[in-house]
Short mmCIF file of C-alpha atoms and ligand atoms in Angstrom, two decimals:
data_model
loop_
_atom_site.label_atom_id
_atom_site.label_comp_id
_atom_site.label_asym_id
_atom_site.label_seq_id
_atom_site.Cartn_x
_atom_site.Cartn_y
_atom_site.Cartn_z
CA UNK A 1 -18.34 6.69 2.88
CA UNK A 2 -15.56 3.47 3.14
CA UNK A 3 -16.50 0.53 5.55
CA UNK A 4 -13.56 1.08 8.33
CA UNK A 5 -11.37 -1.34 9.14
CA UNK A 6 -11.49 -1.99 12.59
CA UNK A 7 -8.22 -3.49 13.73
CA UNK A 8 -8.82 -2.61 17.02
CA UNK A 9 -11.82 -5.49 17.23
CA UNK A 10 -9.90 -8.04 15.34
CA UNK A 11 -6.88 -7.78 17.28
CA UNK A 12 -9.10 -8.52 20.37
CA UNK A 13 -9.88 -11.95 18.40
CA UNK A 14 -6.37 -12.79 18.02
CA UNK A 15 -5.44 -11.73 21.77
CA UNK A 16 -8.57 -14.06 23.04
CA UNK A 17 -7.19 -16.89 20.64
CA UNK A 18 -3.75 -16.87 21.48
CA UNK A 19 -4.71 -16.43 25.39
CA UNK A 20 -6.98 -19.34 24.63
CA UNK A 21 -4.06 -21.47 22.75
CA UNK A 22 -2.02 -20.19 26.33
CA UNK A 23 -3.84 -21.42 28.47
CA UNK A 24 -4.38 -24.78 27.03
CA UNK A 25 -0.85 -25.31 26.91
CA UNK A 26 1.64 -26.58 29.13
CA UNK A 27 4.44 -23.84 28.53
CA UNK A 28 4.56 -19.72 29.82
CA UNK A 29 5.34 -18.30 26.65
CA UNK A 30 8.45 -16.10 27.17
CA UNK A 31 8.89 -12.73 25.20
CA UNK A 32 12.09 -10.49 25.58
CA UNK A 33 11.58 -6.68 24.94
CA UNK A 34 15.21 -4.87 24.63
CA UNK A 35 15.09 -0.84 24.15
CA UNK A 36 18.58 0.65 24.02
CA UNK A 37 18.23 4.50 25.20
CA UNK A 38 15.43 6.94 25.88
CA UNK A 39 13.92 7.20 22.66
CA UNK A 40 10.02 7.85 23.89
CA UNK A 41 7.99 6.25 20.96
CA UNK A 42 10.07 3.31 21.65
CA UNK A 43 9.20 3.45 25.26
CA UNK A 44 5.83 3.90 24.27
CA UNK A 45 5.57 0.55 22.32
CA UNK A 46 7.57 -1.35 24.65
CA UNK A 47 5.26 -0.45 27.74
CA UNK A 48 2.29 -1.65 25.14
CA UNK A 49 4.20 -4.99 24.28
CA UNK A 50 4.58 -5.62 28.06
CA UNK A 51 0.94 -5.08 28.74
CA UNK A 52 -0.46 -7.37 25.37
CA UNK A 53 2.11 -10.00 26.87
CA UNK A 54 0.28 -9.85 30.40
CA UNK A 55 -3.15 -9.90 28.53
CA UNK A 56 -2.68 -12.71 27.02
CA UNK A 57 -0.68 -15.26 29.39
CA UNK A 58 2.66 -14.54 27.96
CA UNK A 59 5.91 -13.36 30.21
CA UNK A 60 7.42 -10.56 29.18
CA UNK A 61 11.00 -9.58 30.31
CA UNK A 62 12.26 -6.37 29.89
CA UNK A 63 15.80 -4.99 28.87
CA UNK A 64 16.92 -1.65 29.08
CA UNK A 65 20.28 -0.54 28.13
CA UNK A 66 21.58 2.72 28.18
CA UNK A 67 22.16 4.90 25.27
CA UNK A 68 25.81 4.56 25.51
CA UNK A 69 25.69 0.73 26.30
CA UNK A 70 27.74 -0.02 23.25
CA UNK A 71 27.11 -2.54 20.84
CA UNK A 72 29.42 -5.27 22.44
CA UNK A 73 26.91 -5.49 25.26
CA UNK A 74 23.79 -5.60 23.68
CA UNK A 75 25.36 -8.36 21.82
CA UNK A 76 26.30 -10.19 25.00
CA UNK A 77 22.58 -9.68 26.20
CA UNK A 78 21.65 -10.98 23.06
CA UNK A 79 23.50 -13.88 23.62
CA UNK A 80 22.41 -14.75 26.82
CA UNK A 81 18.73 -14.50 26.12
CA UNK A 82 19.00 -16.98 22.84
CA UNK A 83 20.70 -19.47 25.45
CA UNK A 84 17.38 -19.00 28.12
CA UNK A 85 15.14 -21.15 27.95
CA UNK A 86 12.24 -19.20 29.72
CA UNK A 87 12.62 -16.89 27.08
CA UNK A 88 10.89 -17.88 23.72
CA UNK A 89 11.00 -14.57 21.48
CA UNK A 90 13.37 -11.81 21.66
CA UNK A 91 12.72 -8.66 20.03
CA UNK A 92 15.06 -5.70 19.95
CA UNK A 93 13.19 -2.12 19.61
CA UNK A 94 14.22 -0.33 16.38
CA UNK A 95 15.52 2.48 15.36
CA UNK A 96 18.96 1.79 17.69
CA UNK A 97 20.14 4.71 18.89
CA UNK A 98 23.49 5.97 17.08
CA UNK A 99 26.61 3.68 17.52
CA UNK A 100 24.76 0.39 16.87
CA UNK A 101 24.59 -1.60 13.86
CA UNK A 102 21.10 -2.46 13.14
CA UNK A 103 22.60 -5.51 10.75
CA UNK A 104 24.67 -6.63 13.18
CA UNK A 105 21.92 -7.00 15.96
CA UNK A 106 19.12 -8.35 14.24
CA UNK A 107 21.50 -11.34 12.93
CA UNK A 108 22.84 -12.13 16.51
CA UNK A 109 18.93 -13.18 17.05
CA UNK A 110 18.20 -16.91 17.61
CA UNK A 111 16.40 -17.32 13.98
CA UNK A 112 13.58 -19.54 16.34
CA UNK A 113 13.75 -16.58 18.52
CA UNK A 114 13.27 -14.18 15.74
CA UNK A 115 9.63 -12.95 16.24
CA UNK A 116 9.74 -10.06 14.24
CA UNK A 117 10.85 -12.04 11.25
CA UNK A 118 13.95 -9.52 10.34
CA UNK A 119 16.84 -11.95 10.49
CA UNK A 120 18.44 -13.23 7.20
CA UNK A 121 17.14 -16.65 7.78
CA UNK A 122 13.93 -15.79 8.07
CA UNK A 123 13.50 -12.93 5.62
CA UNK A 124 14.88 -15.40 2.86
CA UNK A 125 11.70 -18.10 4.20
CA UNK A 126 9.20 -15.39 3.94
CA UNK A 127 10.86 -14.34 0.09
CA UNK A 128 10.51 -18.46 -0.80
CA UNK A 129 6.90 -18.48 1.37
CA UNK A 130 8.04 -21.35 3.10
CA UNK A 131 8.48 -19.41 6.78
CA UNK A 132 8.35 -20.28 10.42
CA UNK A 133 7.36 -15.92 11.67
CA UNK A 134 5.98 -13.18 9.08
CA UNK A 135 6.82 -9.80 9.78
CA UNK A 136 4.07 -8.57 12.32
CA UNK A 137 2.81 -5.75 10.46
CA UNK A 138 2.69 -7.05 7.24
CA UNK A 139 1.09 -10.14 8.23
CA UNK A 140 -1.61 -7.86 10.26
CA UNK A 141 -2.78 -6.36 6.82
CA UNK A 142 -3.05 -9.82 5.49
CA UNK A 143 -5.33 -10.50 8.31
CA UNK A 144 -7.21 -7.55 8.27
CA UNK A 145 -8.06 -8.15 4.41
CA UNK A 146 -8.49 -12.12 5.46
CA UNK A 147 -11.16 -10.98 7.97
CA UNK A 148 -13.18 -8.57 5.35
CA UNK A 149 -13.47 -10.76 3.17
CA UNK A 150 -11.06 -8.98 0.65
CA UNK A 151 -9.16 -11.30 -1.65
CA UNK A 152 -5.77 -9.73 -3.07
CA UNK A 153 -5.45 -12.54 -5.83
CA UNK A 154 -5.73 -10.48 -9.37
CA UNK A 155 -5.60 -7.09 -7.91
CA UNK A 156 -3.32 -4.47 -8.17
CA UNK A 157 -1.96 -3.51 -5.16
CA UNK A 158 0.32 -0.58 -4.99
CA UNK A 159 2.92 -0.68 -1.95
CA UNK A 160 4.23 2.92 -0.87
CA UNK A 161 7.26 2.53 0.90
CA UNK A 162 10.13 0.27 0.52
CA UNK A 163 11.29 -0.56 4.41
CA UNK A 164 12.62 -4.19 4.99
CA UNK A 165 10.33 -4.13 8.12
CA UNK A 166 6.90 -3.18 6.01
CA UNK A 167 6.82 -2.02 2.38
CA UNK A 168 9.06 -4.99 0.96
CA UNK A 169 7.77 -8.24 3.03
CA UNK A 170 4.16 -6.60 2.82
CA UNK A 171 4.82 -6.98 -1.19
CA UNK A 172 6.23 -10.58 -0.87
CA UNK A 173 2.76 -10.94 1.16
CA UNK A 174 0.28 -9.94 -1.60
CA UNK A 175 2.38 -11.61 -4.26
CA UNK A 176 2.02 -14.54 -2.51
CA UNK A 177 -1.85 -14.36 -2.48
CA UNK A 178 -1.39 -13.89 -6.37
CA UNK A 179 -1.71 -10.31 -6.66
CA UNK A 180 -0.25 -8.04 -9.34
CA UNK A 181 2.16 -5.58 -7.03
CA UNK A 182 3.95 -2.59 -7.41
CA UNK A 183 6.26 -0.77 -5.18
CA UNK A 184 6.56 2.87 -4.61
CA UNK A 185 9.06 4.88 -2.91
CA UNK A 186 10.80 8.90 -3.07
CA UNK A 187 12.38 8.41 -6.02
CA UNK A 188 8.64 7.32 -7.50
CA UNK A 189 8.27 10.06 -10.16
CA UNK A 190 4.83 10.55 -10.48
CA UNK A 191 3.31 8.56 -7.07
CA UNK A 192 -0.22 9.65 -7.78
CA UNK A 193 -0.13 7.92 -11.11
CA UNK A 194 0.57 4.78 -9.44
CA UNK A 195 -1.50 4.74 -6.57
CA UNK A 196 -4.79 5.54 -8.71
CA UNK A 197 -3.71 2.10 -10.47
CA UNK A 198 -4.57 0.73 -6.82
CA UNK A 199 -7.04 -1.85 -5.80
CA UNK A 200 -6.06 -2.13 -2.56
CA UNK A 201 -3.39 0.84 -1.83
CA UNK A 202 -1.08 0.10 1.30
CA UNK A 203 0.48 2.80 2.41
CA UNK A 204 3.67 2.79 4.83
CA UNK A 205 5.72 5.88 4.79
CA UNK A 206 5.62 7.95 7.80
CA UNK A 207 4.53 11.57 6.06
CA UNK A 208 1.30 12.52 6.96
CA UNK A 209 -1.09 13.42 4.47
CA UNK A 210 1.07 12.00 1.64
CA UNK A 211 -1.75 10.39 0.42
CA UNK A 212 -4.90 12.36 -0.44
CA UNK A 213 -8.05 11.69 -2.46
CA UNK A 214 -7.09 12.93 -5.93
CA UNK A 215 -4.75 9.69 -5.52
CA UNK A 216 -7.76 7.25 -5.07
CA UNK A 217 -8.95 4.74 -7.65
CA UNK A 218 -13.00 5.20 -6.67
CA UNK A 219 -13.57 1.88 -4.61
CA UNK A 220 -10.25 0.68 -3.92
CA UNK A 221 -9.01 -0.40 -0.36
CA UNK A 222 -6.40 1.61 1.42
CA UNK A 223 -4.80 0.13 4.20
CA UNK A 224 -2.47 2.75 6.43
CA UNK A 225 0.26 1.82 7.96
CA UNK A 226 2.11 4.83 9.15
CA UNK A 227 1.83 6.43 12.75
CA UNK A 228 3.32 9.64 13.14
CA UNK A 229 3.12 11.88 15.67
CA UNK A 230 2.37 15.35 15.01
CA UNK A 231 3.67 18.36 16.61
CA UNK A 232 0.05 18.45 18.11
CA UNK A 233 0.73 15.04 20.12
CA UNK A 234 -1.73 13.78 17.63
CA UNK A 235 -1.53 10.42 15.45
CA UNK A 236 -2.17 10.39 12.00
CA UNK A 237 -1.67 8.00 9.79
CA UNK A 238 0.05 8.51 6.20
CA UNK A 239 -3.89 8.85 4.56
CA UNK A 240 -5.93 11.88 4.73
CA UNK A 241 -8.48 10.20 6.27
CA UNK A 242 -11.90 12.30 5.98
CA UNK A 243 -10.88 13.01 1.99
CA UNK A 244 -10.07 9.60 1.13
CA UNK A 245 -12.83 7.70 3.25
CA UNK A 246 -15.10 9.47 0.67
CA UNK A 247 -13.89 7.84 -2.41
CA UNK A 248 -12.06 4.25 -1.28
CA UNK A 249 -14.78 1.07 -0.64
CA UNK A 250 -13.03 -0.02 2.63
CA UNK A 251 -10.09 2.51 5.08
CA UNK A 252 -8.21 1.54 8.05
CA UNK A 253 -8.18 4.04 10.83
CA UNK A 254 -5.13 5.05 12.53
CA UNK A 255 -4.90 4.81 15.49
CA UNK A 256 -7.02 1.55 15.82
CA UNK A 257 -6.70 -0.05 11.94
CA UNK A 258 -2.65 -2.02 11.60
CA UNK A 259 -1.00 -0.97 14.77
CA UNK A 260 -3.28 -3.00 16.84
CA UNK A 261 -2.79 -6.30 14.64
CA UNK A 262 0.73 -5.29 14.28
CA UNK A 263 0.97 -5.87 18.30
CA UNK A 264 -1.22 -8.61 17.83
CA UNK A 265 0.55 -10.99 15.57
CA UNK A 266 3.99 -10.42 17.66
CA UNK A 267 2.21 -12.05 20.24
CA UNK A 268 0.86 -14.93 18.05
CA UNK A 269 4.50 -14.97 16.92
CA UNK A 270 5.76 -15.57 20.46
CA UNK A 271 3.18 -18.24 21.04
CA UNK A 272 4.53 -19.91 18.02
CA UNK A 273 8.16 -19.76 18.96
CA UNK A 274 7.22 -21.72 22.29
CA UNK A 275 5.56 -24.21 20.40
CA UNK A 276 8.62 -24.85 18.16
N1 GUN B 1 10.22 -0.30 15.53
C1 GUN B 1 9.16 0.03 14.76
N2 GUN B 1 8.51 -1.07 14.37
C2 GUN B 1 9.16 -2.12 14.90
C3 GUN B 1 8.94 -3.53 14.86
O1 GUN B 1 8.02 -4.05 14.23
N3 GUN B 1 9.84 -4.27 15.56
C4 GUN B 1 10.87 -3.72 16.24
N4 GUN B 1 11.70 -4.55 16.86
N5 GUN B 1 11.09 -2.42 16.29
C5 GUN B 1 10.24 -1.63 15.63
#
């Protein structure tokens, strides 16, 4: 049976060091939360941002625009909240409902307000490794290997999924830390192939049970990245979990393996872009 993972504890660490690092400051940290329309994972998340914000010292300010808003106004929001200077991060909550360019959003962002790391600016630093934010989930499975003592330099990590927000900084990431890495996607012809290639396999697709234990080099580390929500109400991650906790050395859970550092590292983020 794998050693799991536990996010959950380690993103306690980083909330207690960053409320520490708050505290001891002389500036509120000030994090802006944006959700366009009703979309209720969104809502989820943003209720959980608001709540890590308040756990840890930081403001939080909410926006929420209507579906139908328009783009022109979000932009004018936008606008107005890189000019604030209570306000320290912004962060918009993707996916955008229909009518909104992503693209166009993400670059109105104050760069130094930028705490999810997705403008140009900052997505070219982290590609160079010379960068003010990482992406938060990527840089929570850095941490979580960081904190178990698992060291991606020679390895061969395998990367399923090629999102800007995860799969392709989170392979920038391990590269960095001198591993061998290859990316996976759909168009992947034989996936399992790869991924039994894997020392540490980090999967971030959003299809549950994509990845099963027939995929498993015996030993490796499989991080999971993926929440989606069955028709059950359920979470599960993109791993089968009980199959593949019987041949990897180390699993992450979901829930309570990245999500929690993911959450975690926006708020260390936010600390950081008050400190700038
Ligand atoms: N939607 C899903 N993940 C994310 C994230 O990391 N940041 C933002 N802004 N939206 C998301």
């Amino acid at each position: 049976m794998a050693i799991i993972l536990d996010g959950k504890a380690l993103a306690r660490q980083v909330k207690q060091e960053v409320r520490a690092q708050v505290d001891a400051g002389g500036i509120t940290p000030g994090l802006a939360v944006v959700i366009v329309g009703d979309n209720a994972a969104s809502r989820i998340y943003v209720e959980a941002k608001k709540k890590d914000c308040a756990a840890c010292g930081i403001a939080s300010f909410e926006f929420a625009l209507p579906a139908d808003a328009g783009e022109a106004a979000l932009l004018t929001l936008i606008d107005e909240l890189n000019n604030r200077d209570d306000i320290h991060g912004i962060l918009v909550q993707l996916p955008l409902p229909k009518g909104y360019s992503e693209q166009a959003v993400i670059q109105a962002i104050s760069p130094t307000k930028d705490v999810d790391a997705f403008h140009f600016e900052n997505v070219g630093k982290i590609t160079t490794g010379d960068y003010i934010f990482l992406p938060c989930t990527p840089a929570g499975v850095m941490e979580i290997l960081d904190h178990y003592g698992i060291d991606p330099a020679g390895k061969h990590c395998v990367v399923v999924g090629r999102s800007n927000i995860v799969g392709k900084p989170q392979a920038l990431l391990l590269l960095h830390r001198h591993a061998t890495v290859t990316i996976c996607h759909s168009r992947t012809p034989d996936l399992a192939a790869m991924t039994r290639q894997a020392d540490i396999l980090v999967a971030a697709v959003g299809r549950a049970g994509l990845i099963t234990a027939d995929m498993i080099k015996p030993g490796a580390v499989v991080i999971d990245v993926a929440i989606n929500r069955g028709e059950d109400g359920k979470i599960r991650g993109d791993v089968d979990f009980d199959g593949v906790a019987e041949v990897a050395s180390h699993i992450t859970p979901v829930p309570g393996g990245v999500g929690p550092m993911t959450r975690a590292v926006l708020l260390r983020n936010t600390l950081k872009a008050a400190q700038l």
